[in-house]
Short mmCIF file of C-alpha atoms in Angstrom, two decimals:
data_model
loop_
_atom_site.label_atom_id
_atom_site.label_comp_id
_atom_site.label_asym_id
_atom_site.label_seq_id
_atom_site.Cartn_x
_atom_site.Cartn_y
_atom_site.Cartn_z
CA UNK A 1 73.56 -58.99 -10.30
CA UNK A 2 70.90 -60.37 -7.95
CA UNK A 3 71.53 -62.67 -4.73
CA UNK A 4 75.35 -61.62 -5.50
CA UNK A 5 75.35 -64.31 -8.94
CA UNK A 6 76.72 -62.45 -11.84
CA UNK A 7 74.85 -62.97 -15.00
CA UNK A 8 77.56 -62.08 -17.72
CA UNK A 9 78.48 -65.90 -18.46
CA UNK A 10 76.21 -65.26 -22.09
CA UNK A 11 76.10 -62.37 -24.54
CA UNK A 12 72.47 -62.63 -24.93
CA UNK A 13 70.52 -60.17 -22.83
CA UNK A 14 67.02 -62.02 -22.81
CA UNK A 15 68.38 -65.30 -21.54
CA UNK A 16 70.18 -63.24 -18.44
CA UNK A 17 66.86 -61.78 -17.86
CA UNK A 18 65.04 -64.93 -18.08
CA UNK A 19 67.56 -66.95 -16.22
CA UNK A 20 67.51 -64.52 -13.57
CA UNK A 21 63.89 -64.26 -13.37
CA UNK A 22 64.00 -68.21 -13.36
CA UNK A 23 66.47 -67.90 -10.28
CA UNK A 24 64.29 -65.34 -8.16
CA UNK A 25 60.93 -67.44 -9.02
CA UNK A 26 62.86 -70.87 -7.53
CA UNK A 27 64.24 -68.37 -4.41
CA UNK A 28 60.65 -67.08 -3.46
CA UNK A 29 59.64 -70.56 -3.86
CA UNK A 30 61.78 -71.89 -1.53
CA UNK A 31 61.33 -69.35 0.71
CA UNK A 32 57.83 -69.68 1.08
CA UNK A 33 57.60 -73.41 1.54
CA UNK A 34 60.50 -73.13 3.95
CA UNK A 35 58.33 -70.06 5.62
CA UNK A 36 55.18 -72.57 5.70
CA UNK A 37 56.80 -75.50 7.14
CA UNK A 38 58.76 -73.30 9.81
CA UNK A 39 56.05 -71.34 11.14
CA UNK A 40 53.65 -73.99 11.04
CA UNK A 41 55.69 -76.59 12.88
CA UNK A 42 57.07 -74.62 15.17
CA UNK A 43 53.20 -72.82 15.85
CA UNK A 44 52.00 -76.63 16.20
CA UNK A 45 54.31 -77.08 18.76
CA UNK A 46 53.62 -74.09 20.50
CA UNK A 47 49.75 -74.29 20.56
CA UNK A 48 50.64 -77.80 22.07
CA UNK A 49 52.26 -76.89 24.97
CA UNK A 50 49.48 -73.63 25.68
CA UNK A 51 46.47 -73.37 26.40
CA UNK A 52 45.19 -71.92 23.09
CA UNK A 53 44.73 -75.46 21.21
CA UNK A 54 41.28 -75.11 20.50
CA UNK A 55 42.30 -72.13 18.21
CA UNK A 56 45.08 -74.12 16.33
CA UNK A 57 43.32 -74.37 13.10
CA UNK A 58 42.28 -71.11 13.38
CA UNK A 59 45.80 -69.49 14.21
CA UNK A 60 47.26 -72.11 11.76
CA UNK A 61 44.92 -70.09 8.91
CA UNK A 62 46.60 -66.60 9.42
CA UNK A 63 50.40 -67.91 10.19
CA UNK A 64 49.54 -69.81 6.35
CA UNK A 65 48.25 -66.60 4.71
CA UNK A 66 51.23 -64.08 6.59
CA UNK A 67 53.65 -66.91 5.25
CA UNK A 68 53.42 -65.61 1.56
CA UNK A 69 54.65 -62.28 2.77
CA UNK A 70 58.41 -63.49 2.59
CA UNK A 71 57.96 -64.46 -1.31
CA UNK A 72 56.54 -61.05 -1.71
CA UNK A 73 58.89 -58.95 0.17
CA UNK A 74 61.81 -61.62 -1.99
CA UNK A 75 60.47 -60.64 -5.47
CA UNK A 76 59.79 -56.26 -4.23
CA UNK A 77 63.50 -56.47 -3.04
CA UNK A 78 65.39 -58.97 -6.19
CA UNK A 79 63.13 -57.68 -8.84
CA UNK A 80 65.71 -54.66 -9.27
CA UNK A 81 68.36 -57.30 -10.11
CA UNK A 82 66.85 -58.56 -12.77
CA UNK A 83 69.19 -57.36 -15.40
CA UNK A 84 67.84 -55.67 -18.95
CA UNK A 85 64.59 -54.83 -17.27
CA UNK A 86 63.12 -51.65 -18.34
CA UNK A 87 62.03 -49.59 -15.28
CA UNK A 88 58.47 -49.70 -16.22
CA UNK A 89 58.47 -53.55 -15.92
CA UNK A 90 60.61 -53.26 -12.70
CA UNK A 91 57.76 -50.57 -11.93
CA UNK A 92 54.93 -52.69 -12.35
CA UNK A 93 56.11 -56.08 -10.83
CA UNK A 94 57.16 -54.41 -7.61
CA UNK A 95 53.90 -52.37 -7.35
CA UNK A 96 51.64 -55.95 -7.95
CA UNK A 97 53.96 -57.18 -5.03
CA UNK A 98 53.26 -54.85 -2.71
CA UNK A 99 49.45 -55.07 -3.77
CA UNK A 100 49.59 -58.83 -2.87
CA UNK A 101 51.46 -57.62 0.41
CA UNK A 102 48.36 -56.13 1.27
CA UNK A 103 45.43 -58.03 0.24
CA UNK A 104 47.64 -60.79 2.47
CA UNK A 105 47.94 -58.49 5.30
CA UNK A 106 44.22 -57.64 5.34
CA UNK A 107 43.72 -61.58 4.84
CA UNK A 108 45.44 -62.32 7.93
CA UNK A 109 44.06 -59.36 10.21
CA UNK A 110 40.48 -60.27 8.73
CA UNK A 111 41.01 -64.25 10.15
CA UNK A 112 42.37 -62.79 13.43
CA UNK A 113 39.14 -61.00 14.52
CA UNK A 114 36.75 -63.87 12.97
CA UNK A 115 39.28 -65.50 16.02
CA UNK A 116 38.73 -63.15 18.59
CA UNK A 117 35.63 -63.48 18.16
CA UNK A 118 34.99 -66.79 18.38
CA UNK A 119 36.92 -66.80 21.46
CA UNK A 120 34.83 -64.30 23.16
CA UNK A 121 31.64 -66.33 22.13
CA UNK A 122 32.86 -68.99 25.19
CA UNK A 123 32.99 -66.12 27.47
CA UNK A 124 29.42 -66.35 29.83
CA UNK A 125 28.02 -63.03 29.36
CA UNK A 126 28.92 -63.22 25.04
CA UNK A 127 25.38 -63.97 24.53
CA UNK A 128 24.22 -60.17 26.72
CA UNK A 129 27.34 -58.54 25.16
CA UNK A 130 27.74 -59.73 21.75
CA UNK A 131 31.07 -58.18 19.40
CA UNK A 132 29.86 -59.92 16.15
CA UNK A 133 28.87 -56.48 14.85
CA UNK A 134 32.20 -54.70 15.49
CA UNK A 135 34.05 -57.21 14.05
CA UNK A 136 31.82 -57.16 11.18
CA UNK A 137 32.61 -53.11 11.22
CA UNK A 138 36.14 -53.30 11.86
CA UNK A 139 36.65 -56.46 8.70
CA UNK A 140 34.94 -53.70 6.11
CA UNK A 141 36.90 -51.03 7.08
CA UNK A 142 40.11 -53.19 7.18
CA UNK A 143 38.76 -54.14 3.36
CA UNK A 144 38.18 -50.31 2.34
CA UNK A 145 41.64 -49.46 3.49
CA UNK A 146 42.95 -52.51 1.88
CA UNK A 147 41.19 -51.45 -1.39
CA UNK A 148 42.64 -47.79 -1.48
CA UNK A 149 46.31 -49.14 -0.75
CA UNK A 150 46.10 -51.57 -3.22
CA UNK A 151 44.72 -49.35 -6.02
CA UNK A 152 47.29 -46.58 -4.88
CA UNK A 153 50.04 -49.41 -5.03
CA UNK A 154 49.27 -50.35 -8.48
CA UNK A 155 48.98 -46.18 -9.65
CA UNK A 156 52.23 -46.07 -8.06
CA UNK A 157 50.56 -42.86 -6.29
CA UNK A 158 49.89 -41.63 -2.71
CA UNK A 159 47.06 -43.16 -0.93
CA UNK A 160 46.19 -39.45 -0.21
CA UNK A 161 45.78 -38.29 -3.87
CA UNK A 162 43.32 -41.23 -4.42
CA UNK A 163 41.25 -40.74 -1.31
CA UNK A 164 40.77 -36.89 -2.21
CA UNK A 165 39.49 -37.99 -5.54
CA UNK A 166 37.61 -40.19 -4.03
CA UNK A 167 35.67 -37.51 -1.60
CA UNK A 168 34.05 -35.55 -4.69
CA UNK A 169 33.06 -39.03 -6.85
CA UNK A 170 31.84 -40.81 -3.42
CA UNK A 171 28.33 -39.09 -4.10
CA UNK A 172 27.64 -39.58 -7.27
CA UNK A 173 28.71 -43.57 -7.03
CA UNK A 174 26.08 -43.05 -3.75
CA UNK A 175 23.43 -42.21 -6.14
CA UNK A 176 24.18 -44.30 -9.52
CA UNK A 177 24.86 -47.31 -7.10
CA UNK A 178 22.41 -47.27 -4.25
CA UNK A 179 20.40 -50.36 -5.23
CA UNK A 180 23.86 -52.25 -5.72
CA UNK A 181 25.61 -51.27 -2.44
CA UNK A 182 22.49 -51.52 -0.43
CA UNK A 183 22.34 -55.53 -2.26
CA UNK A 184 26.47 -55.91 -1.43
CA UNK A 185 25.52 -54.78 2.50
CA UNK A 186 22.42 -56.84 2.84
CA UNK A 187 24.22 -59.85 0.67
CA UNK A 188 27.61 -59.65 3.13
CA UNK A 189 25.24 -59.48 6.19
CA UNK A 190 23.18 -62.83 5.17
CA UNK A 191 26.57 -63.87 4.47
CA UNK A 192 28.17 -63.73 7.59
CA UNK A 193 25.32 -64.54 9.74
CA UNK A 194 24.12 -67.35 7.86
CA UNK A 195 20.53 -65.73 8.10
CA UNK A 196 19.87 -68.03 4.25
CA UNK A 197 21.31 -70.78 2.40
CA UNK A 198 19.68 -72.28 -1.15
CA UNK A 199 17.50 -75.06 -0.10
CA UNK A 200 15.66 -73.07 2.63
CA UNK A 201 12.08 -72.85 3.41
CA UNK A 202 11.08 -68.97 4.09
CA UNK A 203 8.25 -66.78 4.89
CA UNK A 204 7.42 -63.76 3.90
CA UNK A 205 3.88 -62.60 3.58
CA UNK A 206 4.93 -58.95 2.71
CA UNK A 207 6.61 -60.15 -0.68
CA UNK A 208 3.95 -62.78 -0.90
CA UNK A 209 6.82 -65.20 -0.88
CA UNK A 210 6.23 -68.79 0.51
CA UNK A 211 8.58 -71.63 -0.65
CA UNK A 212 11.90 -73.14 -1.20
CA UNK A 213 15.02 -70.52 -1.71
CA UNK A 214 16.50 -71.70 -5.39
CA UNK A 215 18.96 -68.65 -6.21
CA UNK A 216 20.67 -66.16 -4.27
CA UNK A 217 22.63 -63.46 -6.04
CA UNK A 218 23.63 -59.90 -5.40
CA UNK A 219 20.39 -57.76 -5.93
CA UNK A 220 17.77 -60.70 -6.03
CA UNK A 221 16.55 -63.83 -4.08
CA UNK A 222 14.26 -65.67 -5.75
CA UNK A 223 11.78 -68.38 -3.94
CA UNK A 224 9.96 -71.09 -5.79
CA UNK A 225 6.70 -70.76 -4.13
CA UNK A 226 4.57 -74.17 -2.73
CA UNK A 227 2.34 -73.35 -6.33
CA UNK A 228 5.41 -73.60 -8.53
CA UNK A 229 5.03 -69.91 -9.08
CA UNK A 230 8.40 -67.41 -8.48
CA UNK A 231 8.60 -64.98 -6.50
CA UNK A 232 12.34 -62.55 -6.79
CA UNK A 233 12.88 -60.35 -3.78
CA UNK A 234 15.25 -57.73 -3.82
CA UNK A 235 18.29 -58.78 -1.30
CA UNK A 236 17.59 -55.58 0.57
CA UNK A 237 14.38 -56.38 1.91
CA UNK A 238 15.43 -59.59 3.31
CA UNK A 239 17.58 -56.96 5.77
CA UNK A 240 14.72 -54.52 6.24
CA UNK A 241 11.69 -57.03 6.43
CA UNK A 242 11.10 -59.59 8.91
CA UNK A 243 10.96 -63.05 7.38
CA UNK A 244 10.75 -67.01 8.58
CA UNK A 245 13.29 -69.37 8.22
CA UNK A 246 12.06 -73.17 8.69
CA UNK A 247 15.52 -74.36 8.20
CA UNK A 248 16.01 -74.97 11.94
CA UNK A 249 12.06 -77.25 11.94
CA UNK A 250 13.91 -79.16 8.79
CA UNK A 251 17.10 -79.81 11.17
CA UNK A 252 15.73 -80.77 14.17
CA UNK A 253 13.92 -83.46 12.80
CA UNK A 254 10.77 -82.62 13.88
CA UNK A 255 7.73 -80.05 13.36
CA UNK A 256 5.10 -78.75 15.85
CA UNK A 257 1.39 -79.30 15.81
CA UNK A 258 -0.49 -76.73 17.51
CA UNK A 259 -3.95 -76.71 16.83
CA UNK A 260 -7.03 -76.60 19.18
CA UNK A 261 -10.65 -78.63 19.33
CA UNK A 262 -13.76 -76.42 20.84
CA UNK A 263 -15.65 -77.86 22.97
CA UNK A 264 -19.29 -77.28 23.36
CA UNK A 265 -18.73 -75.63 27.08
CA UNK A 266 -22.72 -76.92 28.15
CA UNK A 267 -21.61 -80.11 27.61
CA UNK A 268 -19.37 -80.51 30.54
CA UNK A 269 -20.01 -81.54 33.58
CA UNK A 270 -19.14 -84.12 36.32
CA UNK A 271 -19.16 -87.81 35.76
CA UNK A 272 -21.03 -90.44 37.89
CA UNK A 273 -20.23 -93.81 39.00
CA UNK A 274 -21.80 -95.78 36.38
CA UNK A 275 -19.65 -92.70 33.66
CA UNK A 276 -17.03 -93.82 35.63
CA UNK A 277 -16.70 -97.37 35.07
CA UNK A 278 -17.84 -97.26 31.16
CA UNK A 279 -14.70 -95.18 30.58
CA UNK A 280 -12.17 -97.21 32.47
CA UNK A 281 -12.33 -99.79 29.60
CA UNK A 282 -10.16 -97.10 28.26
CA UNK A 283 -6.67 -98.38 28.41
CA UNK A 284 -5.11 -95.16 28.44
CA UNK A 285 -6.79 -94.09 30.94
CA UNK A 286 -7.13 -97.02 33.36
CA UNK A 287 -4.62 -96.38 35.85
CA UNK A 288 -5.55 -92.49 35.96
CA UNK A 289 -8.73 -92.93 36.73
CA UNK A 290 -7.86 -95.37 39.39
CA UNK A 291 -5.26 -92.98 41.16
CA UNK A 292 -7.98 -89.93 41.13
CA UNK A 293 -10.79 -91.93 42.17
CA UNK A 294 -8.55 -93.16 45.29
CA UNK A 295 -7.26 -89.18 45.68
CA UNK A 296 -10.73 -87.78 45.59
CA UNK A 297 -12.31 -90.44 47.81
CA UNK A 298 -9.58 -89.98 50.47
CA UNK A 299 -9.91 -86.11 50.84
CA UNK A 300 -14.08 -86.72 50.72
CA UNK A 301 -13.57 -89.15 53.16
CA UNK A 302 -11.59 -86.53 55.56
CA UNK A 303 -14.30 -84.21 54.76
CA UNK A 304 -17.68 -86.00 55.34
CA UNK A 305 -20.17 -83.61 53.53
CA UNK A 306 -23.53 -84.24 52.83
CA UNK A 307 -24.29 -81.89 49.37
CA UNK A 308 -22.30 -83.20 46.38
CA UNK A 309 -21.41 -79.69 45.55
CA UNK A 310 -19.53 -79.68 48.54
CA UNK A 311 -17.27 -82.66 47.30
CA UNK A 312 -14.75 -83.24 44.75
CA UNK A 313 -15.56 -84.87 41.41
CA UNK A 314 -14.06 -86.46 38.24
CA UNK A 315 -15.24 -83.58 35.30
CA UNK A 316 -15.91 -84.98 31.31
CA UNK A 317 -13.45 -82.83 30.30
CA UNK A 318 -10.80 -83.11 32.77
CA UNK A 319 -10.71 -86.40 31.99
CA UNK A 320 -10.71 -86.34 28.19
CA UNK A 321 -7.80 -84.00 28.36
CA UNK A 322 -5.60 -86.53 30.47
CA UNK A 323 -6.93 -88.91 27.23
CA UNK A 324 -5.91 -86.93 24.78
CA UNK A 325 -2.55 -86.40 26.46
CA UNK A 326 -1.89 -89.68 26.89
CA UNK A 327 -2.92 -90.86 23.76
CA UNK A 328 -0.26 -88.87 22.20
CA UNK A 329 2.14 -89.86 24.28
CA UNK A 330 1.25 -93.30 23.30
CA UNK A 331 1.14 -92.54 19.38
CA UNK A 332 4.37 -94.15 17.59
CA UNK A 333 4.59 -90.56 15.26
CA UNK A 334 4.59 -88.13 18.02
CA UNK A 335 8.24 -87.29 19.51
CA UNK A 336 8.04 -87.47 22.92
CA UNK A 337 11.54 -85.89 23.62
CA UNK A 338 9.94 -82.09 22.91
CA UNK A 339 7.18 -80.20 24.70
CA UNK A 340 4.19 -82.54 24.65
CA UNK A 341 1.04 -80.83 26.70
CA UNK A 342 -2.69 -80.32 26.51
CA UNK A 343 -4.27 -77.32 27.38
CA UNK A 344 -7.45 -75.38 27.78
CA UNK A 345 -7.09 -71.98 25.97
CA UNK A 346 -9.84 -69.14 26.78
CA UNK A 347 -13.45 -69.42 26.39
CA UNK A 348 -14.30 -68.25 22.92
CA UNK A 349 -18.11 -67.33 21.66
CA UNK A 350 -17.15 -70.36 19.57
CA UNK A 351 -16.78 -72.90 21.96
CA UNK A 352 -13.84 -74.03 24.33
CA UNK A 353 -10.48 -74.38 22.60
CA UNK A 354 -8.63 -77.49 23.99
CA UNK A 355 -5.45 -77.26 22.01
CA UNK A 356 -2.57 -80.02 21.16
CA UNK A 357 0.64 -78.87 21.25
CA UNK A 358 3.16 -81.64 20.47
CA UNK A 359 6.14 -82.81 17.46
CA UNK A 360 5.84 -85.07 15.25
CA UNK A 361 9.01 -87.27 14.13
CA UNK A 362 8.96 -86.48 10.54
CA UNK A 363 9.31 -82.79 9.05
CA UNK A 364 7.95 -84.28 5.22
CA UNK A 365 4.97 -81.94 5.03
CA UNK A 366 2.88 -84.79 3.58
CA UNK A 367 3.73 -87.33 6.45
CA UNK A 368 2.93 -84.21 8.37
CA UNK A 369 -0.51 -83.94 7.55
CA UNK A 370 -1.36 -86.97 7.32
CA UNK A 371 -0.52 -87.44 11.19
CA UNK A 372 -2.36 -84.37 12.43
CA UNK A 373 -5.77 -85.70 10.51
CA UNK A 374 -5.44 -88.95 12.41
CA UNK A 375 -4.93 -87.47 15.50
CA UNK A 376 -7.67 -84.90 15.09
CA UNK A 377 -10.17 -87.33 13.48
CA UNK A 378 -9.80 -90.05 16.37
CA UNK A 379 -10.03 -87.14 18.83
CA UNK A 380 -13.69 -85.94 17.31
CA UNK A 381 -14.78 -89.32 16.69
CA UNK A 382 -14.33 -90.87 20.47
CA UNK A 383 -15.41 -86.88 22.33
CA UNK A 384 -19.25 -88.23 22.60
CA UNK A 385 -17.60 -91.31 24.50
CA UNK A 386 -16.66 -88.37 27.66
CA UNK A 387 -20.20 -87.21 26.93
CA UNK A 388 -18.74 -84.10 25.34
CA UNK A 389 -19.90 -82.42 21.87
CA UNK A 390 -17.91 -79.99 19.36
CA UNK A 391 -18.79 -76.64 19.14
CA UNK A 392 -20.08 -75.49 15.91
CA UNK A 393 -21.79 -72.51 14.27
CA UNK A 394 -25.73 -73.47 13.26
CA UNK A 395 -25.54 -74.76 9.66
CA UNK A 396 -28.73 -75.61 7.10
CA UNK A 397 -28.99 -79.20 8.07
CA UNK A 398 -29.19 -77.85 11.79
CA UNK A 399 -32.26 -75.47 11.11
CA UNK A 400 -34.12 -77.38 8.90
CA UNK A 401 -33.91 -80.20 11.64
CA UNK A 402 -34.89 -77.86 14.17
CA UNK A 403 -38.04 -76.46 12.44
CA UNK A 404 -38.94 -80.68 11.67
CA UNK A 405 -38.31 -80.38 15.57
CA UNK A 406 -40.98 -77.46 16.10
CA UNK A 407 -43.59 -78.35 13.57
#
């Protein structure tokens, strides 16, 4: 007997068992689509009428996975009326039920705090109190238990017995496995915080790694490096080292120049009138040097002073660095949406760094370059036009001229 149909309409034992295992198959079929389209249509409609709508897909996820618990719980309970079953079949069947019972259960909970905490992440302070490591904690320990019920479920012994079996063999798995359970942590945790994906660009001098990631797997990472050569670091390290990622330069859409010109510092000084006037054929500077020439002669003016020293003056090198800043503003390659400035570092024994620290609209490395030389080669080739010079350290030419100088 099972649902209360009585299978004695044939002599032949294996077609009641297979027309009764037929019948209980087509029942928890039913009663899982049936389960599905109730719960989800009647959660839809809920969600609709709260406040948690943001969340439906979310809650939609678990009520789908909890669903297959009624096809479960159908087959644990009609399996015994199966008829001609020996009890080791009956046995086995109802212990991979309950098995699936669980992995569902631990399914569902395991969605439900991936949902709490993405709910707490709109909370204002998430960012000062974050809960991403808890739930982290509290999935793997849901997962463990999960494990040891399952495995008990399909022994068709007490969760106990297993665990205090389990107590004695835990250290020598501890030892035999380190290098694999230290990969499985380290692998779950880039995982789950998306700290590396195939495709990215890393960093990491301390496993002389620099490249493109082309493989991730459970104890290894390997990294084609920018000379073709391969570099395989152990999935650990990537936990326990620092390393950089450029994947968020290659998704922005643009990559930073920072790099600095010294100046000879004895070359600066003020400019004159007649300085003045040669450099306003400058477009890019035109209208500056207009507007500080007014400025400076309006507070002389209020202050009549009869040194220079005692006025205020255009400087070489004030003025080059309003060219250079405008000139990048000006260049079609440079994205002027991000941080575009020009700055004076600190004096150096090497000169006066005057660095450029802008984004260019491309992230193709040879694009890349190829921008940053024209920048820096118009930027050395027009300094002697602000009556400026480029620091650099004596070279052969420079003595042998200097003893032509002498003799």
């Amino acid at each position: 007997m099972i649902f209360g149909l009585d299978f004695a309409f044939t002599d032949q034992p294996w077609l009641q068992t297979l027309t009764a295992l037929a019948i209980l198959g087509i029942v928890a079929a039913a009663a899982n689509w049936l389960s599905k389209v109730i719960v989800l249509q009647g959660l839809s409609r809920a969600l609709a009428l709260s406040r948690f709508g943001q969340e439906k897909q979310a809650l939609s996820r678990i009520a789908w996975r909890l669903s297959y618990l009624v096809p479960s719980i159908i087959v644990q309970m009609g399996i015994a009326g199966v008829p001609h079953l020996s009890e080791t079949t009956l046995t086995i069947v109802r212990n991979v039920a309950v098995a699936f019972s669980i992995v569902t259960i631990a399914m569902a909970i395991s969605a439900a705090l991936t949902l709490l905490n993405d709910v707490y992440q709109r909370r204002e302070d998430a960012a000062q109190r974050p809960i991403k490591g808890y739930v982290q904690v509290g999935k793997i320990l849901i997962y463990c238990a999960a494990a040891v019920l399952v495995v008990s479920a399909l022994m068709d012994r007490s969760p106990l017995i297993l665990l205090s079996g389990l107590g004695a063999l835990a250290a020598v798995l501890m030892l035999v496995f380190q290098d694999t359970i230290l990969s499985l942590v380290a692998s779950i945790q880039i995982a789950s915080n998306d700290m590396l994906r195939v495709g990215d660009w890393i960093e990491m001098p301390g496993q002389n790694a620099d490249g493109d990631v082309i493989d991730i797997a459970l104890h290894t990472v390997k990294v084609r490096n920018w000379d073709k050569t391969i570099t395989t670091i152990p999935t650990s390290r990537l936990i326990k080292d620092a390393f950089k990622n450029w994947r968020g330069m290659s998704e922005s859409g643009v990559r930073r120049i920072k790099r600095a010109v010294l100046i000879d510092q004895t070359s600066v000084g003020f400019l004159d009138e007649e300085q003045i006037g040669r450099l306003k054929r400058f477009a890019l500077i035109d209208a500056y040097l207009a507007e500080k020439t007014e400025e400076i002669g309006r507070w002389n003016r209020k202050r009549v002073a009869a040194e220079p020293v005692n006025t205020r003056r255009l400087t070489n090198l004030g003025t080059f660095r309003n060219y250079v800043e405008a000139y990048l503003h000006a260049h079609p390659r440079i994205e002027t949406g991000q941080t575009t400035m020009v700055r004076q570092l600190s004096p150096t024994p090497t000169g006066l760094p005057l660095e450029l620290y802008c984004f260019t609209n491309t992230t193709a490395w040879t694009e890349y370059e190829a921008i940053q030389s024209d920048i820096f080669d118009h930027l050395i080739a027009i300094l002697p036009e602000f009556g400026l010079r480029l620091f650099q350290e004596p070279a052969g030419y420079d003595l042998v001229g200097a003893f032509d100088r002498a003799a």
